[in-house]
Amino acid sequence: MPRLHVNIDHVATVRQARRDTQPDPVLAAGIAELAGANGITVHLREDRRHIQDRDVRILRDTVKTLLNLEMALTDEMIEHAIQVKPDQVCVVPESREELTTEGGLDADGCLDHLSDTIAQLKAAGIEVSVFIDPEPNAIEAAAKAGADYVELHTGSYANAKGQNRDNELKRLETSAHYAHELGLRVNAGHGLDYENVMPIAQLPHIEELNIGYAIIARSIYVGLDQAVREMQDRILSAAPPDEA
Ligand code: PXP
């Protein structure tokens, strides 16, 4: 069954609403780990709208499971990652105007830069994932660039309804198979919630699910511990009986 990586960006979003010290994403990461999260994900954005440099530095020391840093392909971020040494980096496209990451990286369009970045990060002992749309050319480019993982963008699936959702699920399944065939490991994320996560957890080859907004939103009502446990239960309930 896929492992759950909890994205805690939106804990920092609330803190930054007042530029104060609470709620602290570092504390939230600890609670998420105690509740069973298998990893902690943060996106250090260029505009520092939620996660701050200090958060990533402290999380590097305190996270006991696995720290996954989402970042754009910029010199500043590459330098930051090499200094902090998260366990994993996920390269994402970024634009200042977007509310959240909108699409996968155009891995083919930045192949040289991406290959060079991946080589630098891997030389620093960091595993690298590339966040891509579930498209063959993006998977091929990620493989060519030397990525360890692709993270398949589940946003179109999450936003689709009825037959369109089934089609998006099929596209993710085909992509997971193809990425695996090319020697890539496969993660998935974006827009996943308590209602739509199970079919994704049942896809072949998926190792990690990155889930943020749904868990942090629910935590306002039920607490973070319960919100993480409920998501883990959903993922486990998607497992065939011998794996649960
Ligand atoms: N994966 C990536 C690459 C992302 O950029 C995000 C959003 O930060 C997520 C997963 C989590 O998305 P959500 O907050 O919708 O669960």
CSV table of C-alpha atoms and ligand atoms in Angstrom, one decimal:
chain,number,residue,atom,x,y,z
A,1,MET,CA,0.0,0.0,0.0
A,2,PRO,CA,1.3,3.5,-0.7
A,3,ARG,CA,2.9,5.4,2.2
A,4,LEU,CA,1.2,8.6,3.3
A,5,HIS,CA,3.3,11.8,3.2
A,6,VAL,CA,1.5,14.7,4.9
A,7,ASN,CA,2.0,18.1,3.3
A,8,ILE,CA,2.0,20.7,6.1
A,9,ASP,CA,2.2,23.9,4.0
A,10,HIS,CA,-1.2,25.0,5.1
A,11,VAL,CA,-0.3,25.0,8.8
A,12,ALA,CA,2.2,27.6,7.8
A,13,THR,CA,-0.4,29.4,5.7
A,14,VAL,CA,-2.4,30.0,8.8
A,15,ARG,CA,0.6,31.2,10.7
A,16,GLN,CA,1.6,33.6,7.9
A,17,ALA,CA,-1.9,35.1,8.0
A,18,ARG,CA,-0.6,37.0,11.1
A,19,ARG,CA,3.2,36.6,10.5
A,20,ASP,CA,3.2,35.1,14.0
A,21,THR,CA,4.8,32.0,15.4
A,22,GLN,CA,1.6,29.8,15.7
A,23,PRO,CA,0.6,27.3,14.5
A,24,ASP,CA,4.1,25.9,14.0
A,25,PRO,CA,4.5,23.5,11.1
A,26,VAL,CA,7.3,21.9,13.0
A,27,LEU,CA,5.0,20.9,15.8
A,28,ALA,CA,2.4,19.8,13.3
A,29,ALA,CA,4.9,17.5,11.6
A,30,GLY,CA,5.6,15.8,14.9
A,31,ILE,CA,1.9,15.3,15.5
A,32,ALA,CA,1.4,13.9,12.0
A,33,GLU,CA,4.3,11.5,12.5
A,34,LEU,CA,2.9,10.3,15.8
A,35,ALA,CA,-0.4,9.7,14.1
A,36,GLY,CA,1.3,7.5,11.5
A,37,ALA,CA,2.4,9.7,8.7
A,38,ASN,CA,5.2,8.0,6.8
A,39,GLY,CA,6.8,11.3,5.6
A,40,ILE,CA,6.4,15.0,5.8
A,41,THR,CA,6.3,17.2,2.7
A,42,VAL,CA,6.8,21.0,2.5
A,43,HIS,CA,6.9,23.3,-0.5
A,44,LEU,CA,9.4,26.2,0.0
A,45,ARG,CA,8.0,28.7,-2.5
A,46,GLU,CA,10.0,31.5,-4.0
A,47,ASP,CA,7.6,34.0,-2.5
A,48,ARG,CA,7.7,32.3,1.0
A,49,ARG,CA,3.9,32.5,1.2
A,50,HIS,CA,3.7,29.7,3.7
A,51,ILE,CA,6.8,27.6,4.6
A,52,GLN,CA,9.8,29.6,5.6
A,53,ASP,CA,13.5,28.8,5.4
A,54,ARG,CA,13.6,28.3,9.2
A,55,ASP,CA,10.9,25.7,9.0
A,56,VAL,CA,12.8,23.5,6.5
A,57,ARG,CA,16.0,23.8,8.6
A,58,ILE,CA,14.3,22.8,11.8
A,59,LEU,CA,12.3,20.1,10.1
A,60,ARG,CA,15.5,18.6,8.8
A,61,ASP,CA,16.5,18.0,12.4
A,62,THR,CA,13.2,17.0,13.8
A,63,VAL,CA,11.5,14.8,11.2
A,64,LYS,CA,12.1,11.2,12.0
A,65,THR,CA,10.3,9.6,9.0
A,66,LEU,CA,11.2,11.2,5.7
A,67,LEU,CA,11.4,14.9,4.7
A,68,ASN,CA,10.3,15.7,1.1
A,69,LEU,CA,11.0,19.2,-0.1
A,70,GLU,CA,9.0,20.5,-3.1
A,71,MET,CA,10.9,23.2,-4.9
A,72,ALA,CA,11.1,25.0,-8.2
A,73,LEU,CA,14.0,24.6,-10.6
A,74,THR,CA,15.9,27.7,-9.5
A,75,ASP,CA,19.5,28.2,-8.4
A,76,GLU,CA,18.4,29.5,-5.1
A,77,MET,CA,16.3,26.4,-4.3
A,78,ILE,CA,19.0,24.0,-5.6
A,79,GLU,CA,21.6,25.6,-3.3
A,80,HIS,CA,19.1,25.6,-0.4
A,81,ALA,CA,18.3,21.9,-0.9
A,82,ILE,CA,22.0,20.9,-1.1
A,83,GLN,CA,22.6,22.8,2.2
A,84,VAL,CA,19.6,21.4,4.1
A,85,LYS,CA,19.7,17.9,2.5
A,86,PRO,CA,16.1,16.7,2.7
A,87,ASP,CA,15.7,13.0,2.1
A,88,GLN,CA,13.8,13.7,-1.1
A,89,VAL,CA,13.3,16.7,-3.4
A,90,CYS,CA,10.3,16.9,-5.7
A,91,VAL,CA,10.9,19.4,-8.5
A,92,VAL,CA,7.7,21.3,-9.3
A,93,PRO,CA,6.8,24.1,-11.7
A,94,GLU,CA,6.0,27.4,-9.9
A,95,SER,CA,4.3,30.6,-10.7
A,96,ARG,CA,3.6,33.5,-8.4
A,97,GLU,CA,0.0,34.0,-9.5
A,98,GLU,CA,-1.1,30.5,-8.8
A,99,LEU,CA,-3.0,29.5,-5.7
A,100,THR,CA,-1.4,26.1,-5.7
A,101,THR,CA,0.8,24.1,-8.1
A,102,GLU,CA,-1.3,24.1,-11.3
A,103,GLY,CA,0.3,21.6,-13.6
A,104,GLY,CA,3.1,19.2,-13.9
A,105,LEU,CA,6.6,20.2,-14.9
A,106,ASP,CA,7.3,20.5,-18.6
A,107,ALA,CA,10.2,18.1,-18.1
A,108,ASP,CA,10.9,17.8,-21.8
A,109,GLY,CA,11.1,21.6,-22.2
A,110,CYS,CA,13.8,22.0,-19.5
A,111,LEU,CA,15.5,18.6,-20.0
A,112,ASP,CA,19.1,19.9,-19.8
A,113,HIS,CA,18.5,22.1,-16.7
A,114,LEU,CA,16.5,19.3,-15.1
A,115,SER,CA,19.2,16.7,-15.8
A,116,ASP,CA,21.9,19.0,-14.4
A,117,THR,CA,19.9,19.7,-11.3
A,118,ILE,CA,19.1,16.1,-10.7
A,119,ALA,CA,22.8,15.2,-11.0
A,120,GLN,CA,23.7,17.8,-8.4
A,121,LEU,CA,21.0,16.8,-6.0
A,122,LYS,CA,21.8,13.1,-6.3
A,123,ALA,CA,25.5,13.8,-5.8
A,124,ALA,CA,24.4,15.4,-2.5
A,125,GLY,CA,22.7,12.2,-1.5
A,126,ILE,CA,19.1,13.4,-2.1
A,127,GLU,CA,16.6,11.3,-4.0
A,128,VAL,CA,14.8,13.3,-6.7
A,129,SER,CA,11.2,13.1,-7.9
A,130,VAL,CA,9.7,15.2,-10.7
A,131,PHE,CA,6.1,16.3,-10.5
A,132,ILE,CA,4.5,15.6,-13.9
A,133,ASP,CA,1.2,15.3,-15.7
A,134,PRO,CA,0.4,11.7,-16.5
A,135,GLU,CA,1.7,11.9,-20.1
A,136,PRO,CA,4.1,9.6,-21.9
A,137,ASN,CA,6.5,12.4,-23.0
A,138,ALA,CA,6.8,13.8,-19.5
A,139,ILE,CA,7.5,10.3,-18.1
A,140,GLU,CA,10.1,9.7,-20.8
A,141,ALA,CA,11.8,13.1,-20.1
A,142,ALA,CA,11.9,12.4,-16.3
A,143,ALA,CA,13.6,9.0,-17.0
A,144,LYS,CA,16.0,10.7,-19.5
A,145,ALA,CA,16.9,13.3,-16.9
A,146,GLY,CA,17.8,10.6,-14.4
A,147,ALA,CA,15.0,11.1,-11.8
A,148,ASP,CA,14.5,8.4,-9.2
A,149,TYR,CA,10.7,9.0,-9.0
A,150,VAL,CA,7.9,10.7,-10.9
A,151,GLU,CA,5.1,12.1,-8.9
A,152,LEU,CA,2.0,11.8,-11.0
A,153,HIS,CA,-0.3,14.9,-10.8
A,154,THR,CA,-3.7,13.7,-9.7
A,155,GLY,CA,-5.3,17.1,-9.9
A,156,SER,CA,-7.3,16.4,-13.2
A,157,TYR,CA,-8.6,13.2,-11.7
A,158,ALA,CA,-9.6,15.0,-8.5
A,159,ASN,CA,-11.5,17.7,-10.4
A,160,ALA,CA,-13.2,15.3,-12.8
A,161,LYS,CA,-16.6,13.8,-12.3
A,162,GLY,CA,-18.3,10.6,-13.6
A,163,GLN,CA,-16.9,9.1,-16.7
A,164,ASN,CA,-14.2,11.8,-17.0
A,165,ARG,CA,-12.9,10.7,-13.6
A,166,ASP,CA,-12.8,7.1,-14.7
A,167,ASN,CA,-10.8,8.2,-17.8
A,168,GLU,CA,-8.4,10.2,-15.7
A,169,LEU,CA,-7.9,7.2,-13.4
A,170,LYS,CA,-7.1,5.1,-16.4
A,171,ARG,CA,-4.6,7.7,-17.6
A,172,LEU,CA,-2.9,7.6,-14.2
A,173,GLU,CA,-2.9,3.7,-14.3
A,174,THR,CA,-1.3,3.6,-17.8
A,175,SER,CA,1.2,6.2,-16.7
A,176,ALA,CA,2.2,4.3,-13.5
A,177,HIS,CA,2.8,1.2,-15.6
A,178,TYR,CA,4.8,3.1,-18.2
A,179,ALA,CA,7.0,4.9,-15.6
A,180,HIS,CA,7.6,1.6,-13.8
A,181,GLU,CA,8.6,0.0,-17.2
A,182,LEU,CA,11.1,2.8,-17.7
A,183,GLY,CA,12.7,2.1,-14.3
A,184,LEU,CA,11.1,5.0,-12.4
A,185,ARG,CA,9.6,4.7,-9.0
A,186,VAL,CA,6.1,6.2,-8.8
A,187,ASN,CA,4.4,8.6,-6.4
A,188,ALA,CA,1.1,10.6,-6.8
A,189,GLY,CA,-0.5,13.6,-5.3
A,190,HIS,CA,-2.5,16.8,-5.6
A,191,GLY,CA,-6.2,17.3,-4.8
A,192,LEU,CA,-6.5,14.0,-3.1
A,193,ASP,CA,-9.1,13.9,-0.3
A,194,TYR,CA,-11.0,11.4,1.9
A,195,GLU,CA,-13.5,10.7,-0.9
A,196,ASN,CA,-11.2,10.3,-3.9
A,197,VAL,CA,-8.1,8.7,-2.4
A,198,MET,CA,-9.0,5.0,-2.5
A,199,PRO,CA,-8.9,4.4,-6.3
A,200,ILE,CA,-5.5,6.1,-6.3
A,201,ALA,CA,-4.2,4.0,-3.4
A,202,GLN,CA,-5.2,0.9,-5.5
A,203,LEU,CA,-3.2,1.9,-8.6
A,204,PRO,CA,-0.2,-0.3,-9.4
A,205,HIS,CA,3.4,0.8,-8.5
A,206,ILE,CA,2.4,3.8,-6.4
A,207,GLU,CA,4.7,4.1,-3.4
A,208,GLU,CA,3.9,7.4,-1.8
A,209,LEU,CA,0.9,9.7,-1.7
A,210,ASN,CA,1.4,13.4,-1.0
A,211,ILE,CA,-1.7,14.9,0.6
A,212,GLY,CA,-2.0,18.3,2.2
A,213,TYR,CA,-5.0,20.5,1.9
A,214,ALA,CA,-7.7,17.9,2.7
A,215,ILE,CA,-5.9,16.7,5.9
A,216,ILE,CA,-5.1,20.2,7.2
A,217,ALA,CA,-8.7,21.4,6.4
A,218,ARG,CA,-10.2,18.5,8.3
A,219,SER,CA,-7.8,18.9,11.2
A,220,ILE,CA,-9.6,22.2,12.0
A,221,TYR,CA,-12.7,20.2,13.0
A,222,VAL,CA,-11.3,16.9,14.3
A,223,GLY,CA,-7.7,17.7,15.2
A,224,LEU,CA,-4.6,16.8,13.2
A,225,ASP,CA,-4.0,13.4,14.9
A,226,GLN,CA,-7.4,12.2,13.9
A,227,ALA,CA,-7.3,13.7,10.4
A,228,VAL,CA,-4.1,11.9,9.7
A,229,ARG,CA,-5.3,8.6,11.2
A,230,GLU,CA,-8.6,8.8,9.1
A,231,MET,CA,-6.6,9.3,5.9
A,232,GLN,CA,-4.3,6.4,6.8
A,233,ASP,CA,-7.4,4.3,7.4
A,234,ARG,CA,-8.8,5.2,3.9
A,235,ILE,CA,-5.5,4.2,2.3
A,236,LEU,CA,-5.3,0.9,4.2
A,237,SER,CA,-9.0,0.1,3.5
A,238,ALA,CA,-8.1,0.3,-0.2
A,239,ALA,CA,-5.6,-2.5,0.2
A,240,PRO,CA,-6.4,-6.1,-0.8
A,241,PRO,CA,-7.1,-8.1,2.4
A,242,ASP,CA,-3.6,-9.8,2.5
A,243,GLU,CA,-1.9,-6.4,2.4
A,244,ALA,CA,-4.0,-4.5,4.9
B,1,PXP,N1,2.2,17.2,-4.6
B,1,PXP,C1,2.7,18.4,-5.1
B,1,PXP,C2,3.8,18.3,-6.1
B,1,PXP,C3,2.1,19.6,-4.7
B,1,PXP,O1,2.7,20.7,-5.2
B,1,PXP,C4,1.1,19.6,-3.8
B,1,PXP,C5,0.6,20.9,-3.3
B,1,PXP,O2,1.6,21.6,-2.6
B,1,PXP,C6,0.6,18.4,-3.3
B,1,PXP,C7,1.1,17.2,-3.8
B,1,PXP,C8,-0.5,18.3,-2.3
B,1,PXP,O3,-1.7,18.8,-2.8
B,1,PXP,P1,-2.9,19.0,-1.9
B,1,PXP,O4,-2.6,20.1,-0.9
B,1,PXP,O5,-4.0,19.4,-2.9
B,1,PXP,O6,-3.2,17.7,-1.2
